[in-house]
Amino acid sequence: MDVFSSQSHRTQLVLTALSACVITSTLFTAYNAYRRSERRRDLNEDVLRSIATHEEPRAHRLPVPTEGPTEETYIRPNYIGGYDEDLVKEQLARNYAFFGDEGMARVRGGSVVVVGCGGVGSWAAVMLVRSGVSRIRLVDFDYVTLSSLNRHATAILSDVGTPKVGCIERTLKQISRWIEVDSRVEIWRKEDGGKLLEGADWVIDAIDNITTKVDLLKYCHDHNIKVFSSMGASAKCDPTRIQISDISYTTYDPLARSVRRRLRLQGVSSGIPVVYSTEVPGDVKLLPLPEGEFQKGRVNELGVFDDFRVRILPVLGPLPSLFGLYIATYVICDMANKPILNPLPIKNRRKLYERLLRDLLHLESKFVGEQITKLPIDEDDVALIFEDLYLGRTVVPPHNVPARPQLLRWDPLKPLVLENCVVFEFAEAERHQKECLGIGSAGERQRPVDVWGDEVQRIVDKNVAEVEKYRSWLRYLQHLEEGPEGLEFKSFLGAPNAGIQSAPPNIDYGGASSKGPSGFWTVEYYQPYFDVDTSTVLKRCYTTLLPFSPTYFTLSSGCDLYGPFWVSTTLILALFLSSSLAASISRYLSSPTAQYDYNFGLFGLAATIVYSYSFGVPIALWLALRYLGVGEWGIVDALGVWGYAQFVWIPVSMLCVIPESITRWVLVGIAFGLSGYYLAMNIYPILSSVSRTPIMHVLDGIDPAALKADAKATRLLIVVVGVLHAGLALTFKVLFFSYYVVRDLSAGSDPLR
């Protein structure tokens, strides 16, 4: 019988399976397209209603004064192209005196692109033009609102409802008659954003969406375009804390930390100057949404775009303007060939934090009685404790500035977290070690309050409350954006996976011990990782099927375990059902009258293989990285990456019921390639950073032998991961996609291989 005949059961089964796949895919695609069109239509209607409502009262507004030159006077062609050079030099006389003719020629011949024209970008653009820049491109999709007027450099009341780039262009042409302004009411996207950066000598990143910001910085870095980035200016009020530094040296700022981490995962660790504030705000909350908006449904759909925030933080107007002025100053000096190098406040302070952290690590190892390689706090947290909580002074009255400061655990019954770490002078620290921590002393341990008094205890309690305010502020920041594109502030101020906490030994000095945070073995520890939107899980699953999609970390607002467990369990069922169906088809094609009994041993085999690989391999890799001193990855991060990487095997297992050996090999190869690419994109930046990890900086210098050993360990880990991944694909092919069950039939060997 011709197996490809329309009458053969084999052909009918294949056609039925393919038809079901095509119909299902078509239905899903049509449904998603319908949903998108409906949401776009609703958004357009809302915009039209908003514009109509805005236009009605315009006739009742106060007239704009007409004294003096009008806008039309400034933008007439004869003024733009024919402005006298002597007048230009007179207008820029102070800049010529500072930079000289050659420097100003560079400034006037330069071109700058400002992406994001809000409170930061508008001030930067104005000062660039006032300083002589002749060509500038403004990129922003947003419109002026009433709330923008407290910080925007050029917007006035009559500009409300108009594009931000429009009011900036108007003001720039009123300032400089020779300026060339290219205003673009667009959003920068990495897919087609290159044309907006063409010809730029400098790009200013003043974007407040973290995903777009990271994409822009990565694009500029890859294409050797100079870029200066603004970090978070919201919820801050101290102008003395504003700093300029390379992004690799930023401290305190959660936005800078999140951007730095995402860029590092994409291979960009330094080389981008930024302006940021070291201030950590206290009692600051997100601006609330009206209760009626929550009752209408999902509030994340109120955003202009799916990946843009809905709620915002309060902003004190002068701070964004200062950020913009810092940026303009830096860019102008660089264009004039007088760059600002190594800003002084950051240059040596970092070494102090490194020493404090190194000494604390050494003392904690003595305290717990075993060698510790990583603390649950890092250099940024040390800076927070030393500078913000204790103001660079010892906790003991009269609170002198310590000549040799030292950090120590305060209460030995509590874990080493921000609230339980204090600043001592060296002599005070030695006393605390002996009398409270029992380091180097065989005597009975005493309570810290009994050693140092009630006044010191009140200071520690006060700082505990301050830390809780900081944590509350970060929790608000983490909910800036609904859905999968939220900010990512992991391992800041004691996040769950910040590192392994050094647990104190069992100490009893006559009092009840306080209950610390949820432990690693408690249900409460893992509960937040299962509280995730289904849409977020599905979006992360889709990215594993697209070779050029964002990786797990650049897409997510934080790791989860719900998706990996769901993917692994579904894959087990898919492997068992598809292999059983394939064996049934094979038996039927060999002997139509034969009866097939399902082999439930395959189910146990599938569960063992999938769970062992999805959870055993990432845990082993995480332990290896911890041994090498790499703290960038948490154990939940590793489990998340490996779990989602297996998603591609679910549709492949369903398609492998097709009774064609070549087809099954091709499908297995595709799944191997997609999942391998996904793993490589996520873990290679981590593995490649082994030789640059903080463990090397614990020493005064880098040991070349240790550096070489770490490089060998990195290559070994890459080889091991690749071999295990290839072994998984081959195991799936041999055990579940081979139709080997028919060897038990009297018909003989499998005719379909």
XYZ file of C-alpha atoms in Angstrom, residues 16 67 73 178 186 196 220 223 283 305 329 433 479 522 532 540 666 669 674 701 718 721:
22
model
C -5.112 15.779 10.727
C 4.856 93.138 23.038
C 10.051 87.308 13.486
C 21.259 80.509 13.526
C 8.383 60.100 17.866
C 17.160 59.468 14.594
C 25.061 53.936 21.113
C 27.808 51.966 17.217
C 8.887 59.068 53.067
C 2.351 52.282 25.466
C 28.135 71.300 30.889
C 33.683 42.226 69.252
C 5.398 49.161 41.063
C 10.274 28.647 54.535
C 3.114 36.787 38.810
C 8.483 35.290 28.654
C 14.908 18.696 12.162
C 17.618 20.444 16.018
C 16.510 27.978 20.099
C 46.019 43.598 43.798
C 30.684 26.788 29.211
C 26.687 23.489 30.060
